Amino acid sequence: MRTIAFYSPKGGVGKTAAAVNIAYLASQHRHKTLLWDLDPQGAASFYLSGAETVKGKKLSKLLEGKAPIARYIHEDVYPDLDFIPAHSSFRNFDIRLEQEEGGNTIRQMLAPLSEDTSLVILDCPPTLSRLTEQVLDMVDQVYVPVVPTWLSLNSWNQLRDFMKDKKLGAKKLRPFFSLVDRRKNLHKDLVERGEDVLVNAMGVSIPYASVVERMGEEGRPLELLDPRSPAAEAYRQMWLEVAKDLRFVRR
C-alpha cells in the first residue's frame, strides 16, 4: 500500500480538486484507492456528492481504539474508490494527537487496510499542526499546489524549510503549479521557469478553469464532468507522474 498527501499551507489553491481527480483516475486504472478527507471543511465531500451520501463520523472511537477504521469508510463511491468523509469534529484531531505518546497515529490507523488497498490519498487541512506533521512524516509523497505568484512561492519555501527542520524528508515534496492563468505575465513567466523557482516541480501545471469550480456544483470529478477539457487532460498527465513516482505498473 502506498500513501500520498495533497497539502498546502494556503487554502483556495486547488488542493482538494487535485486530490479528488487523482483519486478517481487511480481507481479507474484499477488501483484500489481510499481518499480520506482530513480537512474539517469537507470540500472533498462536495466534489463527491454526485455519488451516494458521504456524511462523516466522529473519530473519537477510532482514536480510542474502540472502532476499526473500516467503519468510517464509504465503500465504492465509484468503482475501486473508497472514501472517508470529513466531520466537524476533525477540528479536535490535533488535540487528541497531542495526547498520544510515541508512534504515528495516522499510520497506525491505516495499517489494517494494507492488504486490500493499493493507494491511500490524504486531503490535508491548510495548517501546520500535529496532524499535518504526522501526515508529512508517514506518506510516500506530498503533492503541493502552488499558485504562480511570489507570495505562494514564499509559502512553498517555508514548507520546504519546515520539512528540513523537522527532518520529515523534504525530497518527498512534489510541487505543481495550480490555478495557472497564462494570460497573466507573472503566471506565464514562473511556469516557464519551472524548477528554477520550484524545486522538484512536476512537469504538469493545472490551469485556472471554471469547469474545476463546477466540480463542487455538479459533485463529479472532471473525467465524468468534462473529460475533453484542458483541465481534465492536465489531471490525466498528473496521474501519470504520480503513478511513476509511486512505481505503479500501468493498468
PDB file of N, CA and C in Angstrom, residues 159-236:
ATOM      1  N   LEU A 159       7.509  25.886   3.605  1.00  0.00           N
ATOM      2  CA  LEU A 159       7.174  24.478   3.804  1.00  0.00           C
ATOM      3  C   LEU A 159       8.413  23.605   3.659  1.00  0.00           C
ATOM      4  N   ARG A 160       9.220  23.860   2.653  1.00  0.00           N
ATOM      5  CA  ARG A 160      10.460  23.096   2.473  1.00  0.00           C
ATOM      6  C   ARG A 160      11.367  23.238   3.690  1.00  0.00           C
ATOM      7  N   ASP A 161      11.482  24.470   4.196  1.00  0.00           N
ATOM      8  CA  ASP A 161      12.313  24.699   5.380  1.00  0.00           C
ATOM      9  C   ASP A 161      11.760  23.943   6.584  1.00  0.00           C
ATOM     10  N   PHE A 162      10.432  23.918   6.716  1.00  0.00           N
ATOM     11  CA  PHE A 162       9.801  23.181   7.819  1.00  0.00           C
ATOM     12  C   PHE A 162      10.113  21.695   7.720  1.00  0.00           C
ATOM     13  N   MET A 163       9.999  21.139   6.523  1.00  0.00           N
ATOM     14  CA  MET A 163      10.291  19.715   6.322  1.00  0.00           C
ATOM     15  C   MET A 163      11.744  19.397   6.662  1.00  0.00           C
ATOM     16  N   LYS A 164      12.644  20.275   6.265  1.00  0.00           N
ATOM     17  CA  LYS A 164      14.059  20.059   6.564  1.00  0.00           C
ATOM     18  C   LYS A 164      14.328  20.174   8.061  1.00  0.00           C
ATOM     19  N   ASP A 165      13.734  21.185   8.690  1.00  0.00           N
ATOM     20  CA  ASP A 165      13.952  21.425  10.115  1.00  0.00           C
ATOM     21  C   ASP A 165      13.445  20.266  10.965  1.00  0.00           C
ATOM     22  N   LYS A 166      12.294  19.705  10.565  1.00  0.00           N
ATOM     23  CA  LYS A 166      11.687  18.605  11.312  1.00  0.00           C
ATOM     24  C   LYS A 166      12.201  17.232  10.862  1.00  0.00           C
ATOM     25  N   LYS A 167      13.091  17.250   9.857  1.00  0.00           N
ATOM     26  CA  LYS A 167      13.648  16.007   9.316  1.00  0.00           C
ATOM     27  C   LYS A 167      12.540  15.053   8.851  1.00  0.00           C
ATOM     28  N   LEU A 168      11.601  15.593   8.083  1.00  0.00           N
ATOM     29  CA  LEU A 168      10.469  14.817   7.598  1.00  0.00           C
ATOM     30  C   LEU A 168      10.674  14.314   6.174  1.00  0.00           C
ATOM     31  N   GLY A 169      11.786  14.699   5.559  1.00  0.00           N
ATOM     32  CA  GLY A 169      12.070  14.227   4.208  1.00  0.00           C
ATOM     33  C   GLY A 169      11.610  15.197   3.133  1.00  0.00           C
ATOM     34  N   ALA A 170      12.340  16.287   2.974  1.00  0.00           N
ATOM     35  CA  ALA A 170      11.943  17.321   2.012  1.00  0.00           C
ATOM     36  C   ALA A 170      11.920  16.799   0.581  1.00  0.00           C
ATOM     37  N   LYS A 171      12.666  15.731   0.304  1.00  0.00           N
ATOM     38  CA  LYS A 171      12.721  15.203  -1.063  1.00  0.00           C
ATOM     39  C   LYS A 171      11.382  14.604  -1.500  1.00  0.00           C
ATOM     40  N   LYS A 172      10.517  14.277  -0.555  1.00  0.00           N
ATOM     41  CA  LYS A 172       9.220  13.702  -0.932  1.00  0.00           C
ATOM     42  C   LYS A 172       8.231  14.772  -1.401  1.00  0.00           C
ATOM     43  N   LEU A 173       8.586  16.050  -1.234  1.00  0.00           N
ATOM     44  CA  LEU A 173       7.713  17.129  -1.678  1.00  0.00           C
ATOM     45  C   LEU A 173       7.709  17.225  -3.201  1.00  0.00           C
ATOM     46  N   ARG A 174       6.517  17.221  -3.791  1.00  0.00           N
ATOM     47  CA  ARG A 174       6.366  17.318  -5.247  1.00  0.00           C
ATOM     48  C   ARG A 174       5.395  18.461  -5.554  1.00  0.00           C
ATOM     49  N   PRO A 175       5.925  19.672  -5.735  1.00  0.00           N
ATOM     50  CA  PRO A 175       5.052  20.809  -6.001  1.00  0.00           C
ATOM     51  C   PRO A 175       4.580  20.827  -7.450  1.00  0.00           C
ATOM     52  N   PHE A 176       3.457  21.486  -7.678  1.00  0.00           N
ATOM     53  CA  PHE A 176       2.989  21.706  -9.043  1.00  0.00           C
ATOM     54  C   PHE A 176       2.257  23.037  -9.088  1.00  0.00           C
ATOM     55  N   PHE A 177       2.363  23.717 -10.215  1.00  0.00           N
ATOM     56  CA  PHE A 177       1.668  24.982 -10.366  1.00  0.00           C
ATOM     57  C   PHE A 177       0.176  24.721 -10.557  1.00  0.00           C
ATOM     58  N   SER A 178      -0.623  25.520  -9.863  1.00  0.00           N
ATOM     59  CA  SER A 178      -2.066  25.338  -9.865  1.00  0.00           C
ATOM     60  C   SER A 178      -2.747  26.689 -10.104  1.00  0.00           C
ATOM     61  N   LEU A 179      -3.985  26.632 -10.610  1.00  0.00           N
ATOM     62  CA  LEU A 179      -4.746  27.849 -10.915  1.00  0.00           C
ATOM     63  C   LEU A 179      -3.962  28.768 -11.843  1.00  0.00           C
ATOM     64  N   VAL A 180      -3.347  28.172 -12.843  1.00  0.00           N
ATOM     65  CA  VAL A 180      -2.480  28.920 -13.764  1.00  0.00           C
ATOM     66  C   VAL A 180      -3.329  29.665 -14.795  1.00  0.00           C
ATOM     67  N   ASP A 181      -3.109  30.949 -14.889  1.00  0.00           N
ATOM     68  CA  ASP A 181      -3.760  31.792 -15.890  1.00  0.00           C
ATOM     69  C   ASP A 181      -2.670  32.364 -16.794  1.00  0.00           C
ATOM     70  N   ARG A 182      -2.481  31.749 -17.945  1.00  0.00           N
ATOM     71  CA  ARG A 182      -1.380  32.145 -18.831  1.00  0.00           C
ATOM     72  C   ARG A 182      -1.594  33.506 -19.482  1.00  0.00           C
ATOM     73  N   ARG A 183      -2.735  34.118 -19.251  1.00  0.00           N
ATOM     74  CA  ARG A 183      -2.925  35.489 -19.721  1.00  0.00           C
ATOM     75  C   ARG A 183      -2.159  36.468 -18.842  1.00  0.00           C
ATOM     76  N   LYS A 184      -1.798  36.026 -17.648  1.00  0.00           N
ATOM     77  CA  LYS A 184      -1.041  36.865 -16.727  1.00  0.00           C
ATOM     78  C   LYS A 184       0.446  36.644 -16.942  1.00  0.00           C
ATOM     79  N   ASN A 185       1.170  37.710 -17.140  1.00  0.00           N
ATOM     80  CA  ASN A 185       2.594  37.603 -17.453  1.00  0.00           C
ATOM     81  C   ASN A 185       3.375  36.899 -16.347  1.00  0.00           C
ATOM     82  N   LEU A 186       3.054  37.201 -15.086  1.00  0.00           N
ATOM     83  CA  LEU A 186       3.780  36.573 -13.984  1.00  0.00           C
ATOM     84  C   LEU A 186       3.530  35.075 -13.968  1.00  0.00           C
ATOM     85  N   HIS A 187       2.285  34.646 -14.139  1.00  0.00           N
ATOM     86  CA  HIS A 187       1.963  33.220 -14.175  1.00  0.00           C
ATOM     87  C   HIS A 187       2.755  32.540 -15.290  1.00  0.00           C
ATOM     88  N   LYS A 188       2.698  33.121 -16.466  1.00  0.00           N
ATOM     89  CA  LYS A 188       3.380  32.530 -17.619  1.00  0.00           C
ATOM     90  C   LYS A 188       4.881  32.439 -17.389  1.00  0.00           C
ATOM     91  N   ASP A 189       5.464  33.491 -16.848  1.00  0.00           N
ATOM     92  CA  ASP A 189       6.909  33.534 -16.631  1.00  0.00           C
ATOM     93  C   ASP A 189       7.347  32.493 -15.602  1.00  0.00           C
ATOM     94  N   LEU A 190       6.639  32.405 -14.470  1.00  0.00           N
ATOM     95  CA  LEU A 190       7.041  31.476 -13.425  1.00  0.00           C
ATOM     96  C   LEU A 190       6.869  30.025 -13.856  1.00  0.00           C
ATOM     97  N   VAL A 191       5.789  29.732 -14.578  1.00  0.00           N
ATOM     98  CA  VAL A 191       5.582  28.361 -15.061  1.00  0.00           C
ATOM     99  C   VAL A 191       6.688  27.968 -16.029  1.00  0.00           C
ATOM    100  N   GLU A 192       7.078  28.884 -16.895  1.00  0.00           N
ATOM    101  CA  GLU A 192       8.134  28.582 -17.861  1.00  0.00           C
ATOM    102  C   GLU A 192       9.482  28.387 -17.177  1.00  0.00           C
ATOM    103  N   ARG A 193       9.688  29.024 -16.036  1.00  0.00           N
ATOM    104  CA  ARG A 193      10.953  28.872 -15.313  1.00  0.00           C
ATOM    105  C   ARG A 193      11.009  27.557 -14.533  1.00  0.00           C
ATOM    106  N   GLY A 194       9.855  26.969 -14.272  1.00  0.00           N
ATOM    107  CA  GLY A 194       9.781  25.624 -13.707  1.00  0.00           C
ATOM    108  C   GLY A 194      10.628  25.420 -12.476  1.00  0.00           C
ATOM    109  N   GLU A 195      11.533  24.439 -12.548  1.00  0.00           N
ATOM    110  CA  GLU A 195      12.332  24.055 -11.376  1.00  0.00           C
ATOM    111  C   GLU A 195      13.312  25.134 -10.952  1.00  0.00           C
ATOM    112  N   ASP A 196      13.511  26.161 -11.764  1.00  0.00           N
ATOM    113  CA  ASP A 196      14.355  27.267 -11.322  1.00  0.00           C
ATOM    114  C   ASP A 196      13.748  27.979 -10.120  1.00  0.00           C
ATOM    115  N   VAL A 197      12.424  27.947 -10.031  1.00  0.00           N
ATOM    116  CA  VAL A 197      11.752  28.610  -8.907  1.00  0.00           C
ATOM    117  C   VAL A 197      10.984  27.632  -8.028  1.00  0.00           C
ATOM    118  N   LEU A 198      10.812  26.400  -8.506  1.00  0.00           N
ATOM    119  CA  LEU A 198      10.013  25.413  -7.779  1.00  0.00           C
ATOM    120  C   LEU A 198      10.768  24.082  -7.785  1.00  0.00           C
ATOM    121  N   VAL A 199      11.529  23.837  -6.730  1.00  0.00           N
ATOM    122  CA  VAL A 199      12.402  22.669  -6.665  1.00  0.00           C
ATOM    123  C   VAL A 199      11.585  21.381  -6.729  1.00  0.00           C
ATOM    124  N   ASN A 200      12.047  20.446  -7.588  1.00  0.00           N
ATOM    125  CA  ASN A 200      11.416  19.138  -7.739  1.00  0.00           C
ATOM    126  C   ASN A 200       9.987  19.241  -8.274  1.00  0.00           C
ATOM    127  N   ALA A 201       9.744  20.255  -9.101  1.00  0.00           N
ATOM    128  CA  ALA A 201       8.406  20.502  -9.625  1.00  0.00           C
ATOM    129  C   ALA A 201       7.961  19.385 -10.563  1.00  0.00           C
ATOM    130  N   MET A 202       6.663  19.123 -10.556  1.00  0.00           N
ATOM    131  CA  MET A 202       6.073  18.207 -11.514  1.00  0.00           C
ATOM    132  C   MET A 202       6.076  18.875 -12.894  1.00  0.00           C
ATOM    133  N   GLY A 203       6.008  18.067 -13.916  1.00  0.00           N
ATOM    134  CA  GLY A 203       6.065  18.591 -15.277  1.00  0.00           C
ATOM    135  C   GLY A 203       4.731  19.074 -15.800  1.00  0.00           C
ATOM    136  N   VAL A 204       3.722  19.086 -14.972  1.00  0.00           N
ATOM    137  CA  VAL A 204       2.379  19.489 -15.389  1.00  0.00           C
ATOM    138  C   VAL A 204       1.914  20.640 -14.518  1.00  0.00           C
ATOM    139  N   SER A 205       1.138  21.530 -15.095  1.00  0.00           N
ATOM    140  CA  SER A 205       0.505  22.597 -14.328  1.00  0.00           C
ATOM    141  C   SER A 205      -0.997  22.545 -14.569  1.00  0.00           C
ATOM    142  N   ILE A 206      -1.760  22.900 -13.557  1.00  0.00           N
ATOM    143  CA  ILE A 206      -3.215  22.832 -13.635  1.00  0.00           C
ATOM    144  C   ILE A 206      -3.764  24.221 -13.952  1.00  0.00           C
ATOM    145  N   PRO A 207      -4.498  24.357 -15.036  1.00  0.00           N
ATOM    146  CA  PRO A 207      -4.988  25.687 -15.420  1.00  0.00           C
ATOM    147  C   PRO A 207      -6.132  26.174 -14.547  1.00  0.00           C
ATOM    148  N   TYR A 208      -6.259  27.477 -14.451  1.00  0.00           N
ATOM    149  CA  TYR A 208      -7.447  28.051 -13.841  1.00  0.00           C
ATOM    150  C   TYR A 208      -8.600  27.830 -14.813  1.00  0.00           C
ATOM    151  N   ALA A 209      -9.663  27.199 -14.355  1.00  0.00           N
ATOM    152  CA  ALA A 209     -10.759  26.860 -15.261  1.00  0.00           C
ATOM    153  C   ALA A 209     -12.069  26.815 -14.508  1.00  0.00           C
ATOM    154  N   SER A 210     -13.109  27.355 -15.119  1.00  0.00           N
ATOM    155  CA  SER A 210     -14.426  27.361 -14.485  1.00  0.00           C
ATOM    156  C   SER A 210     -14.961  25.944 -14.304  1.00  0.00           C
ATOM    157  N   VAL A 211     -14.529  25.026 -15.163  1.00  0.00           N
ATOM    158  CA  VAL A 211     -15.029  23.659 -15.068  1.00  0.00           C
ATOM    159  C   VAL A 211     -14.583  22.991 -13.759  1.00  0.00           C
ATOM    160  N   VAL A 212     -13.428  23.390 -13.236  1.00  0.00           N
ATOM    161  CA  VAL A 212     -12.973  22.867 -11.950  1.00  0.00           C
ATOM    162  C   VAL A 212     -13.893  23.368 -10.835  1.00  0.00           C
ATOM    163  N   GLU A 213     -14.292  24.639 -10.915  1.00  0.00           N
ATOM    164  CA  GLU A 213     -15.221  25.173  -9.927  1.00  0.00           C
ATOM    165  C   GLU A 213     -16.567  24.458  -9.993  1.00  0.00           C
ATOM    166  N   ARG A 214     -16.948  24.007 -11.180  1.00  0.00           N
ATOM    167  CA  ARG A 214     -18.219  23.300 -11.338  1.00  0.00           C
ATOM    168  C   ARG A 214     -18.225  21.935 -10.667  1.00  0.00           C
ATOM    169  N   MET A 215     -17.049  21.403 -10.348  1.00  0.00           N
ATOM    170  CA  MET A 215     -16.996  20.117  -9.664  1.00  0.00           C
ATOM    171  C   MET A 215     -17.800  20.150  -8.370  1.00  0.00           C
ATOM    172  N   GLY A 216     -17.715  21.282  -7.635  1.00  0.00           N
ATOM    173  CA  GLY A 216     -18.462  21.397  -6.392  1.00  0.00           C
ATOM    174  C   GLY A 216     -19.960  21.458  -6.618  1.00  0.00           C
ATOM    175  N   GLU A 217     -20.349  22.102  -7.713  1.00  0.00           N
ATOM    176  CA  GLU A 217     -21.773  22.219  -8.027  1.00  0.00           C
ATOM    177  C   GLU A 217     -22.348  20.907  -8.528  1.00  0.00           C
ATOM    178  N   GLU A 218     -21.597  20.236  -9.394  1.00  0.00           N
ATOM    179  CA  GLU A 218     -22.086  19.008 -10.022  1.00  0.00           C
ATOM    180  C   GLU A 218     -21.797  17.767  -9.189  1.00  0.00           C
ATOM    181  N   GLY A 219     -20.789  17.841  -8.321  1.00  0.00           N
ATOM    182  CA  GLY A 219     -20.451  16.689  -7.485  1.00  0.00           C
ATOM    183  C   GLY A 219     -19.827  15.543  -8.238  1.00  0.00           C
ATOM    184  N   ARG A 220     -18.984  15.872  -9.218  1.00  0.00           N
ATOM    185  CA  ARG A 220     -18.351  14.817 -10.007  1.00  0.00           C
ATOM    186  C   ARG A 220     -16.921  15.203 -10.355  1.00  0.00           C
ATOM    187  N   PRO A 221     -16.009  14.233 -10.448  1.00  0.00           N
ATOM    188  CA  PRO A 221     -14.660  14.515 -10.936  1.00  0.00           C
ATOM    189  C   PRO A 221     -14.693  14.885 -12.414  1.00  0.00           C
ATOM    190  N   LEU A 222     -13.622  15.497 -12.886  1.00  0.00           N
ATOM    191  CA  LEU A 222     -13.618  16.020 -14.255  1.00  0.00           C
ATOM    192  C   LEU A 222     -13.747  14.940 -15.317  1.00  0.00           C
ATOM    193  N   GLU A 223     -13.272  13.743 -15.036  1.00  0.00           N
ATOM    194  CA  GLU A 223     -13.399  12.662 -16.022  1.00  0.00           C
ATOM    195  C   GLU A 223     -14.859  12.364 -16.333  1.00  0.00           C
ATOM    196  N   LEU A 224     -15.751  12.658 -15.414  1.00  0.00           N
ATOM    197  CA  LEU A 224     -17.178  12.465 -15.639  1.00  0.00           C
ATOM    198  C   LEU A 224     -17.871  13.760 -16.035  1.00  0.00           C
ATOM    199  N   LEU A 225     -17.337  14.866 -15.576  1.00  0.00           N
ATOM    200  CA  LEU A 225     -17.968  16.158 -15.817  1.00  0.00           C
ATOM    201  C   LEU A 225     -17.637  16.719 -17.203  1.00  0.00           C
ATOM    202  N   ASP A 226     -16.353  16.726 -17.550  1.00  0.00           N
ATOM    203  CA  ASP A 226     -15.928  17.273 -18.847  1.00  0.00           C
ATOM    204  C   ASP A 226     -14.560  16.709 -19.211  1.00  0.00           C
ATOM    205  N   PRO A 227     -14.507  15.436 -19.655  1.00  0.00           N
ATOM    206  CA  PRO A 227     -13.219  14.784 -19.902  1.00  0.00           C
ATOM    207  C   PRO A 227     -12.407  15.411 -21.037  1.00  0.00           C
ATOM    208  N   ARG A 228     -13.037  16.204 -21.896  1.00  0.00           N
ATOM    209  CA  ARG A 228     -12.320  16.827 -23.009  1.00  0.00           C
ATOM    210  C   ARG A 228     -11.709  18.178 -22.646  1.00  0.00           C
ATOM    211  N   SER A 229     -11.952  18.645 -21.450  1.00  0.00           N
ATOM    212  CA  SER A 229     -11.442  19.958 -21.050  1.00  0.00           C
ATOM    213  C   SER A 229      -9.929  19.918 -20.847  1.00  0.00           C
ATOM    214  N   PRO A 230      -9.246  21.037 -21.068  1.00  0.00           N
ATOM    215  CA  PRO A 230      -7.797  21.093 -20.812  1.00  0.00           C
ATOM    216  C   PRO A 230      -7.451  20.738 -19.366  1.00  0.00           C
ATOM    217  N   ALA A 231      -8.329  21.095 -18.415  1.00  0.00           N
ATOM    218  CA  ALA A 231      -8.045  20.774 -17.013  1.00  0.00           C
ATOM    219  C   ALA A 231      -8.068  19.276 -16.785  1.00  0.00           C
ATOM    220  N   ALA A 232      -9.042  18.582 -17.403  1.00  0.00           N
ATOM    221  CA  ALA A 232      -9.106  17.125 -17.265  1.00  0.00           C
ATOM    222  C   ALA A 232      -7.859  16.477 -17.852  1.00  0.00           C
ATOM    223  N   GLU A 233      -7.400  16.975 -18.974  1.00  0.00           N
ATOM    224  CA  GLU A 233      -6.178  16.438 -19.584  1.00  0.00           C
ATOM    225  C   GLU A 233      -4.976  16.685 -18.672  1.00  0.00           C
ATOM    226  N   ALA A 234      -4.934  17.852 -18.032  1.00  0.00           N
ATOM    227  CA  ALA A 234      -3.830  18.148 -17.117  1.00  0.00           C
ATOM    228  C   ALA A 234      -3.815  17.176 -15.947  1.00  0.00           C
ATOM    229  N   TYR A 235      -4.974  16.858 -15.407  1.00  0.00           N
ATOM    230  CA  TYR A 235      -5.023  15.898 -14.305  1.00  0.00           C
ATOM    231  C   TYR A 235      -4.625  14.497 -14.767  1.00  0.00           C
ATOM    232  N   ARG A 236      -4.963  14.138 -15.993  1.00  0.00           N
ATOM    233  CA  ARG A 236      -4.514  12.833 -16.508  1.00  0.00           C
ATOM    234  C   ARG A 236      -2.994  12.787 -16.594  1.00  0.00           C
TER     235      ARG A 236
END
